[in-house]
mmCIF file of C-alpha atoms in Angstrom:
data_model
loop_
_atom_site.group_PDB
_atom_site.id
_atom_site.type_symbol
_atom_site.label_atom_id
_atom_site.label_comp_id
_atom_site.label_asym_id
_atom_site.label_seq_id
_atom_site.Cartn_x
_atom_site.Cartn_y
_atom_site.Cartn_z
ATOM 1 C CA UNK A 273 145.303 82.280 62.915
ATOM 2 C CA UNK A 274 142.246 84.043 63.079
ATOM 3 C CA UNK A 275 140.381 84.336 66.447
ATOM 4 C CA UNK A 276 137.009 83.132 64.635
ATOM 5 C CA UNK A 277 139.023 79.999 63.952
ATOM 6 C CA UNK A 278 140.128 78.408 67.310
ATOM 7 C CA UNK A 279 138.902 76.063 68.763
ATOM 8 C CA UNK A 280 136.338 76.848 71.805
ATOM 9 C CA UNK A 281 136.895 75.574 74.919
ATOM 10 C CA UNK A 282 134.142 73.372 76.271
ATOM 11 C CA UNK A 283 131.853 74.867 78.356
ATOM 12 C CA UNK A 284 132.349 73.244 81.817
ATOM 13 C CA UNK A 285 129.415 73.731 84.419
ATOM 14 C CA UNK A 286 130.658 74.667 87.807
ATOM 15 C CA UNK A 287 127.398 73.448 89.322
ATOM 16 C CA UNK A 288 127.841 70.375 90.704
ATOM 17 C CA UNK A 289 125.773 67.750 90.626
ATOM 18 C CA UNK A 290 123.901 68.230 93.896
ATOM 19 C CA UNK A 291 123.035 72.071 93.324
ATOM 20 C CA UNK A 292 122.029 71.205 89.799
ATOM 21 C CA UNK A 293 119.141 68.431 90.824
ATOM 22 C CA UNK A 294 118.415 71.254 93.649
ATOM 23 C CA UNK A 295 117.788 73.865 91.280
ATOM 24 C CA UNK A 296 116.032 71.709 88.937
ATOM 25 C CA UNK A 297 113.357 70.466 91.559
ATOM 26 C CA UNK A 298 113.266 74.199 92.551
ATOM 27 C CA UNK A 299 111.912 75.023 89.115
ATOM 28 C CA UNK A 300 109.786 72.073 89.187
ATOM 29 C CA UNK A 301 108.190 72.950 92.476
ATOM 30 C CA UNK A 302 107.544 76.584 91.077
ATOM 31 C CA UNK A 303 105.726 75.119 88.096
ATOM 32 C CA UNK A 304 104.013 72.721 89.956
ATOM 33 C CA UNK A 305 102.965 75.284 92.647
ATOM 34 C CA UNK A 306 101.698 77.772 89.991
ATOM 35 C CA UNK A 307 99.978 75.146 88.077
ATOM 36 C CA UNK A 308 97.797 74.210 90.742
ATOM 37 C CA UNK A 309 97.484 77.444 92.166
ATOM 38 C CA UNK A 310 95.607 78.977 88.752
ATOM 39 C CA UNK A 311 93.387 75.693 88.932
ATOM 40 C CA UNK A 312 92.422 76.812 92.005
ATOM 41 C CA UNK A 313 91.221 80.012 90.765
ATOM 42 C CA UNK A 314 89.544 78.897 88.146
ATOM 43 C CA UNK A 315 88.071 76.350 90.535
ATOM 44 C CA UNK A 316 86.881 78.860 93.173
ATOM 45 C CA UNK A 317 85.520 81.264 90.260
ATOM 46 C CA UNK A 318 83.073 78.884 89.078
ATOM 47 C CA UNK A 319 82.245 77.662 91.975
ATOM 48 C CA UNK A 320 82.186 79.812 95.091
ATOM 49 C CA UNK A 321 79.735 82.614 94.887
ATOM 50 C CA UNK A 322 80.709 86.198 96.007
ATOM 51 C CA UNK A 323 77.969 87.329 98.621
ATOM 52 C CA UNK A 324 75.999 89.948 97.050
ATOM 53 C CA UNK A 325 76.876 92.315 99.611
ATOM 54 C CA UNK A 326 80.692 92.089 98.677
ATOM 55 C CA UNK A 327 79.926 93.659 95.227
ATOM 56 C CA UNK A 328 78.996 93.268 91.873
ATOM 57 C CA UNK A 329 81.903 93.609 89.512
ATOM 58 C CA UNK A 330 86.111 94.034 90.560
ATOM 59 C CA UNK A 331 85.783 97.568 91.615
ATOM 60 C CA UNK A 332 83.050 97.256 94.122
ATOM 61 C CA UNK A 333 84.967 94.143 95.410
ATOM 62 C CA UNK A 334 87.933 96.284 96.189
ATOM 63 C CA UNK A 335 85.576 99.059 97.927
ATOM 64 C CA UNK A 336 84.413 96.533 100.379
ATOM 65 C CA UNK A 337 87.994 95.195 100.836
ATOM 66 C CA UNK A 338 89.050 98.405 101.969
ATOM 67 C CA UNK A 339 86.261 99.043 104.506
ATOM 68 C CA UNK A 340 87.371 95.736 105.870
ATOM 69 C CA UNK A 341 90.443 96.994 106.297
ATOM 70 C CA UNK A 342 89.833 100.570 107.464
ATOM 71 C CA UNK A 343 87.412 98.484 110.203
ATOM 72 C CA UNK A 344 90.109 96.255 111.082
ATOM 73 C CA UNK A 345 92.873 99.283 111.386
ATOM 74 C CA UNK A 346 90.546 101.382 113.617
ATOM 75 C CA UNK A 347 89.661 97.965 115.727
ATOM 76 C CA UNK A 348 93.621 97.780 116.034
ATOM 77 C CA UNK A 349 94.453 101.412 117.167
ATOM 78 C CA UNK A 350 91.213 101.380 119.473
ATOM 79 C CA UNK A 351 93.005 98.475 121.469
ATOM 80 C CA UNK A 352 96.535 99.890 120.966
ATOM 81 C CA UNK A 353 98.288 96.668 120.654
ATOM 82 C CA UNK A 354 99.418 95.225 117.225
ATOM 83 C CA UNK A 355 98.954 91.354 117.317
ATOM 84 C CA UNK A 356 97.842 88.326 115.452
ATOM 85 C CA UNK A 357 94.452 87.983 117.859
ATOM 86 C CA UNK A 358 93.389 91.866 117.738
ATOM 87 C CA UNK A 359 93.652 91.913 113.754
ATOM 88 C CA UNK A 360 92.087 89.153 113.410
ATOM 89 C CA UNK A 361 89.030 90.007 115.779
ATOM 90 C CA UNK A 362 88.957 93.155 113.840
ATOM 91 C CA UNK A 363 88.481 91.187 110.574
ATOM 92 C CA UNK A 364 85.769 89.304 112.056
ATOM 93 C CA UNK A 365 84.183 92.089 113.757
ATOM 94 C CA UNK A 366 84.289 94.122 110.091
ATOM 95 C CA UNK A 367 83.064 91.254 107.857
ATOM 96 C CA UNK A 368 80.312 91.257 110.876
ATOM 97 C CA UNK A 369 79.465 94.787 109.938
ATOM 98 C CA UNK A 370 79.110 94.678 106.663
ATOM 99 C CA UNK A 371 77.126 91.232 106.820
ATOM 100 C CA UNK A 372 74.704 92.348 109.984
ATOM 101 C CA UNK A 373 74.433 96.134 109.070
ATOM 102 C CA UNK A 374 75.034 96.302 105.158
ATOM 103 C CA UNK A 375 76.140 100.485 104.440
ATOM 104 C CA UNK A 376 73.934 101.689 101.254
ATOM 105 C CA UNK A 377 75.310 100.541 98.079
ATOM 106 C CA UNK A 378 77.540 103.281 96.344
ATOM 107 C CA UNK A 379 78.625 102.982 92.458
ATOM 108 C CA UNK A 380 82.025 102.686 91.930
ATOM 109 C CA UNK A 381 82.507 104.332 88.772
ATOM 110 C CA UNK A 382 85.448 105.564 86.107
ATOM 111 C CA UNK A 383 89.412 104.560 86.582
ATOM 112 C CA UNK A 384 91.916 106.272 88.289
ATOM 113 C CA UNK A 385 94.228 108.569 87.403
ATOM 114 C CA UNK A 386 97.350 108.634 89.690
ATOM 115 C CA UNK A 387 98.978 111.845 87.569
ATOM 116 C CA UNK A 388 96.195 113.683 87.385
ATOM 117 C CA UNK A 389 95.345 112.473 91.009
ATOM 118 C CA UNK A 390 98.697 113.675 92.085
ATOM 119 C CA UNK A 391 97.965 117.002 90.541
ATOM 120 C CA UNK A 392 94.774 117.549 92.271
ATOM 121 C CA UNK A 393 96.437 116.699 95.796
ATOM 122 C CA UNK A 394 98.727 119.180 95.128
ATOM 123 C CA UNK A 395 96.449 121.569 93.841
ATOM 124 C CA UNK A 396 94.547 121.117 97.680
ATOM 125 C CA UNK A 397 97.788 121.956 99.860
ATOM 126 C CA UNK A 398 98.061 124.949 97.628
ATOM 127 C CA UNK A 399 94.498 126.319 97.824
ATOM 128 C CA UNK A 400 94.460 124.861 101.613
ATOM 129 C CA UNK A 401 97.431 127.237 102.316
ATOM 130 C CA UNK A 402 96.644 130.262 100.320
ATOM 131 C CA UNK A 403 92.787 130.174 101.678
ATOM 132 C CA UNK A 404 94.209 129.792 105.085
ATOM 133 C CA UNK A 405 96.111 132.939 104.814
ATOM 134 C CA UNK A 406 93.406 134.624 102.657
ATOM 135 C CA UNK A 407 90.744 133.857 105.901
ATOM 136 C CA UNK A 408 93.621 135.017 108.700
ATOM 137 C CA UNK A 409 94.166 138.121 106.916
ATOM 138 C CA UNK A 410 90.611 139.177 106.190
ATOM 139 C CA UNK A 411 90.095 138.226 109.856
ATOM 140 C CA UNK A 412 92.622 140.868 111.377
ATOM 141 C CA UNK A 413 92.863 143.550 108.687
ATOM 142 C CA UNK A 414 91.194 146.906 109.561
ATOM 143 C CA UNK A 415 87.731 147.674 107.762
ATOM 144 C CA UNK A 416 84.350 146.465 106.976
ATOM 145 C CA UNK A 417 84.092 142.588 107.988
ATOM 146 C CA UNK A 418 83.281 140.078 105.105
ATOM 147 C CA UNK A 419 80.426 139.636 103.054
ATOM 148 C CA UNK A 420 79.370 136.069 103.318
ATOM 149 C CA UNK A 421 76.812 134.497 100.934
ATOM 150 C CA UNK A 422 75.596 130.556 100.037
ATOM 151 C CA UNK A 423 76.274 130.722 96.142
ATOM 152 C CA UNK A 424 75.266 128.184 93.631
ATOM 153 C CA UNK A 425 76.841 126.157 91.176
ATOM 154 C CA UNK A 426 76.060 122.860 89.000
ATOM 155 C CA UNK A 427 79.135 120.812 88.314
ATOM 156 C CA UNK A 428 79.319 117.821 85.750
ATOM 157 C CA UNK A 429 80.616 114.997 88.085
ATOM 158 C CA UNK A 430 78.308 112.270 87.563
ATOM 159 C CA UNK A 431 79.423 109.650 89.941
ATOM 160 C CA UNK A 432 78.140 109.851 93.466
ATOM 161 C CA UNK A 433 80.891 109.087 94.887
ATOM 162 C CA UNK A 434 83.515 111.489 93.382
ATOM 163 C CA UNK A 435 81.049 114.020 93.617
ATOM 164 C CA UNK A 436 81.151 113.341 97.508
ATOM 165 C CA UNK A 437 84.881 113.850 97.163
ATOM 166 C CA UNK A 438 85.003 117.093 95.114
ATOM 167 C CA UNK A 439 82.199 118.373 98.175
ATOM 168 C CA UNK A 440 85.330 117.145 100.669
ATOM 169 C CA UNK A 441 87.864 118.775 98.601
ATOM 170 C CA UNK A 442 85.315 122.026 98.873
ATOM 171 C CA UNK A 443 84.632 121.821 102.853
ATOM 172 C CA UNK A 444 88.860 121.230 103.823
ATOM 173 C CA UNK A 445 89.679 124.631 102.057
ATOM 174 C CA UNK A 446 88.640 127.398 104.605
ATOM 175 C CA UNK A 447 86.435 129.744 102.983
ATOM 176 C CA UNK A 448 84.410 127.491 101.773
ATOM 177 C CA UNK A 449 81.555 125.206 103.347
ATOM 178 C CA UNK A 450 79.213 123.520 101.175
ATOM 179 C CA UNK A 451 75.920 123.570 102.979
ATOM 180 C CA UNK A 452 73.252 121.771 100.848
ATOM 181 C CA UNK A 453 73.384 119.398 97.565
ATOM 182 C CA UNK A 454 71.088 118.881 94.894
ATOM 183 C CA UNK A 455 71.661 115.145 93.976
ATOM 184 C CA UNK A 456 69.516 114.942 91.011
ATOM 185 C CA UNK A 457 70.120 118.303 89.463
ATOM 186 C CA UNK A 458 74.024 117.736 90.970
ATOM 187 C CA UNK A 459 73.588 121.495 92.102
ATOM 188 C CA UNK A 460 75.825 122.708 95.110
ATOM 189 C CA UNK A 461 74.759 125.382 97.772
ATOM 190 C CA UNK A 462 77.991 126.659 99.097
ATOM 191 C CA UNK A 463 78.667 129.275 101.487
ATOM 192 C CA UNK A 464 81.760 131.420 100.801
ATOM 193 C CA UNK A 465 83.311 133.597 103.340
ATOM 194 C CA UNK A 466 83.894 136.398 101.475
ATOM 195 C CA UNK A 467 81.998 137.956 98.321
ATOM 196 C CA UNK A 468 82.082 141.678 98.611
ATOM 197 C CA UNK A 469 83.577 142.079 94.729
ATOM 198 C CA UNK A 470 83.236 141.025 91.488
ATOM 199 C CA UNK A 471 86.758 139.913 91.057
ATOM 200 C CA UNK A 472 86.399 137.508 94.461
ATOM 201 C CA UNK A 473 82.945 135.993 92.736
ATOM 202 C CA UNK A 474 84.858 135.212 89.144
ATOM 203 C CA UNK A 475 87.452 133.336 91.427
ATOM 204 C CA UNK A 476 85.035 131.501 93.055
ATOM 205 C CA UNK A 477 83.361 130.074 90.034
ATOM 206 C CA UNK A 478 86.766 129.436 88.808
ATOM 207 C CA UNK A 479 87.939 127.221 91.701
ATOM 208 C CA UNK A 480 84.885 125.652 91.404
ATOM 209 C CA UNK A 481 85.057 125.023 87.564
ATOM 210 C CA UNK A 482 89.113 124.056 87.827
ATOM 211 C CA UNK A 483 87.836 121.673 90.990
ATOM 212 C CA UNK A 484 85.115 119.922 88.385
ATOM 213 C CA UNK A 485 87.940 120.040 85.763
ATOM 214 C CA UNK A 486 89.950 117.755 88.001
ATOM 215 C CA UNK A 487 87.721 115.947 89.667
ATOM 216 C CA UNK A 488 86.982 114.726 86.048
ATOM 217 C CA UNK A 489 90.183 114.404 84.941
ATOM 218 C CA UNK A 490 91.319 111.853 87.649
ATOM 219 C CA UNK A 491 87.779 109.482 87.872
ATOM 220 C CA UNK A 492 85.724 109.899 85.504
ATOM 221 C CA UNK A 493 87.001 110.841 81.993
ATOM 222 C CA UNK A 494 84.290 110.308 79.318
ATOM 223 C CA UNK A 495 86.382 107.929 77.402
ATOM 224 C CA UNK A 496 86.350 105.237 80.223
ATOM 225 C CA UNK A 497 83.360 106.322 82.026
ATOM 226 C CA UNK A 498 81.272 103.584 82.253
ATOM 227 C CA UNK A 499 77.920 104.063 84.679
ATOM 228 C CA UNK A 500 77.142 101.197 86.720
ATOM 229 C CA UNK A 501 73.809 99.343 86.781
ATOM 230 C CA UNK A 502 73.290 100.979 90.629
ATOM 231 C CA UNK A 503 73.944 104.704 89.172
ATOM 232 C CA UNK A 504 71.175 107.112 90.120
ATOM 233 C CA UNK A 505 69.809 104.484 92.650
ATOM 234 C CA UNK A 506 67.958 107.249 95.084
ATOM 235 C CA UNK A 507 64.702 107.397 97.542
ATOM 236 C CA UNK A 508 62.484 106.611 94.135
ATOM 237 C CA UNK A 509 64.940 103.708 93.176
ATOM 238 C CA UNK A 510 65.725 102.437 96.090
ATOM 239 C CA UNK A 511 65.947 98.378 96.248
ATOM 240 C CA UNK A 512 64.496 98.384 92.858
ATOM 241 C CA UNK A 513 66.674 95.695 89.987
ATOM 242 C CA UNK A 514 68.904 97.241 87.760
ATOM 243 C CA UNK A 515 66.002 95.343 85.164
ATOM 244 C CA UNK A 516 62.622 96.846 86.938
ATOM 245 C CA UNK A 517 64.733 100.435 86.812
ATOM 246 C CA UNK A 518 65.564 100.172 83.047
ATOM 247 C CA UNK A 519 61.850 99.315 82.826
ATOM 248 C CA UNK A 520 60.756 102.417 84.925
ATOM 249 C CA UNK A 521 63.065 104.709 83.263
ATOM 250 C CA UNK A 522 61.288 104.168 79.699
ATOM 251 C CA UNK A 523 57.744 104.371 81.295
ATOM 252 C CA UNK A 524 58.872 107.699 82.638
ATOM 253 C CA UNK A 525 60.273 108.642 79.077
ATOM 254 C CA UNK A 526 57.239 107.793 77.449
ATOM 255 C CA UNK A 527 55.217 109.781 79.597
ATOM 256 C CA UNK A 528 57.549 112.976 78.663
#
């Protein structure tokens, strides 16, 4: 007699019947719970207003949810004591900050990248450990001392705020110091330590180009790029409606 051919044995639950109505009204509680809890979302989205300090769009949001945080974290370690009443004076004190003395509004721009972000951390340790020994050595080695000069450079980052980061990736490698920024041009003044040859000026230009390169590659690739309706805000711009800008913009197009 074939195997396919036998009868099955019933399938006897070895739940019993207390466990099983536990279970069950564990499942319904979930459903329940999540039901109500997306209702609530969609409740509080069309009715509860984001202050317009908080941000515009999701990734602006998420800027000002970190300050908040980085406030509450330094409020913390200033009073040395983790507890329930320090962090949550240091939320209040932050949201306080932010509400009473509002920072200037930076675009948050591009997506991303955690390879390519990875790569460029690495890429800092390296250059932060070779320029370290490059600087000690020039520093104790017999003959003329360096030749220091502020060289320029225009790089391609468009977003103000990576561009503030590739300038920090610039000043933490010794040997470099950028001194003086161009915003509208994006033109960087930087002094380098050491210039006296035309090989040690090509590898300058190339760290700075493979610096843009992966600046680029981590924020602000042009395939996801998107500029955000406070991009280029400046001294001329300044408080002026993403509407009343577009409008000055093609006045000041016309006129070229």
């Amino acid at each position: 007699m074939s195997s396919e051919s036998r009868p099955r044995a019933p399938v006897v639950s070895t739940k019993g019947p207390v466990r099983s109505f536990i279970i069950n009204a564990w499942r319904v509680s979930l459903l329940f719970i999540f039901w109500h809890f997306v209702g609530a979302l969609v409740w509080v989205r069309g009715h509860v207003r984001v202050p317009r300090w908080f941000g515009t769009d999701s990734r602006e949001v998420a800027v000002r949810l970190w300050t908040i945080a980085w406030l509450t974290f330094v409020w913390v370690l200033l009073w040395g004591t983790i507890s329930w009443a320090n962090i949550l004076a240091g939320l209040l004190l932050a949201v306080l900050i932010l509400t009473v003395l509002p920072l200037p509004r930076v675009p948050v721009e591009g997506r991303i990248h955690p390879l390519s972000l990875l790569r460029l951390l690495i890429s800092l340790f390296f250059d932060f450990f070779v320029s370290s020994a490059q600087v000690a050595w020039t520093a104790i080695r017999p003959g003329p001392p360096p030749l220091g000069a502020v060289m320029r450079v225009r790089v391609a980052i468009k977003s103000d705020m990576v561009l503030t980061l590739a300038v920090d990736y610039l000043n933490l490698v010794p040997g470099t110091m950028v001194v003086e920024i161009d915003h509208r041009r994006r033109m960087l003044y930087i002094h380098v330590f050491d210039v006296r040859t035309e090989k040690q000026v090509r590898a300058f230009y190339d760290q700075i180009a493979y610096v843009e390169r992966m600046f680029v590659k981590a924020f602000e690739r042009d395939s996801e790029w998107h500029p955000s309706p406070y991009h280029g805000i400046d001294d001329d711009f300044h408080g002026v409606r993403f509407a009343d800008r577009e409008r000055v913009m093609d006045v000041k197009r016309g006129e070229s």
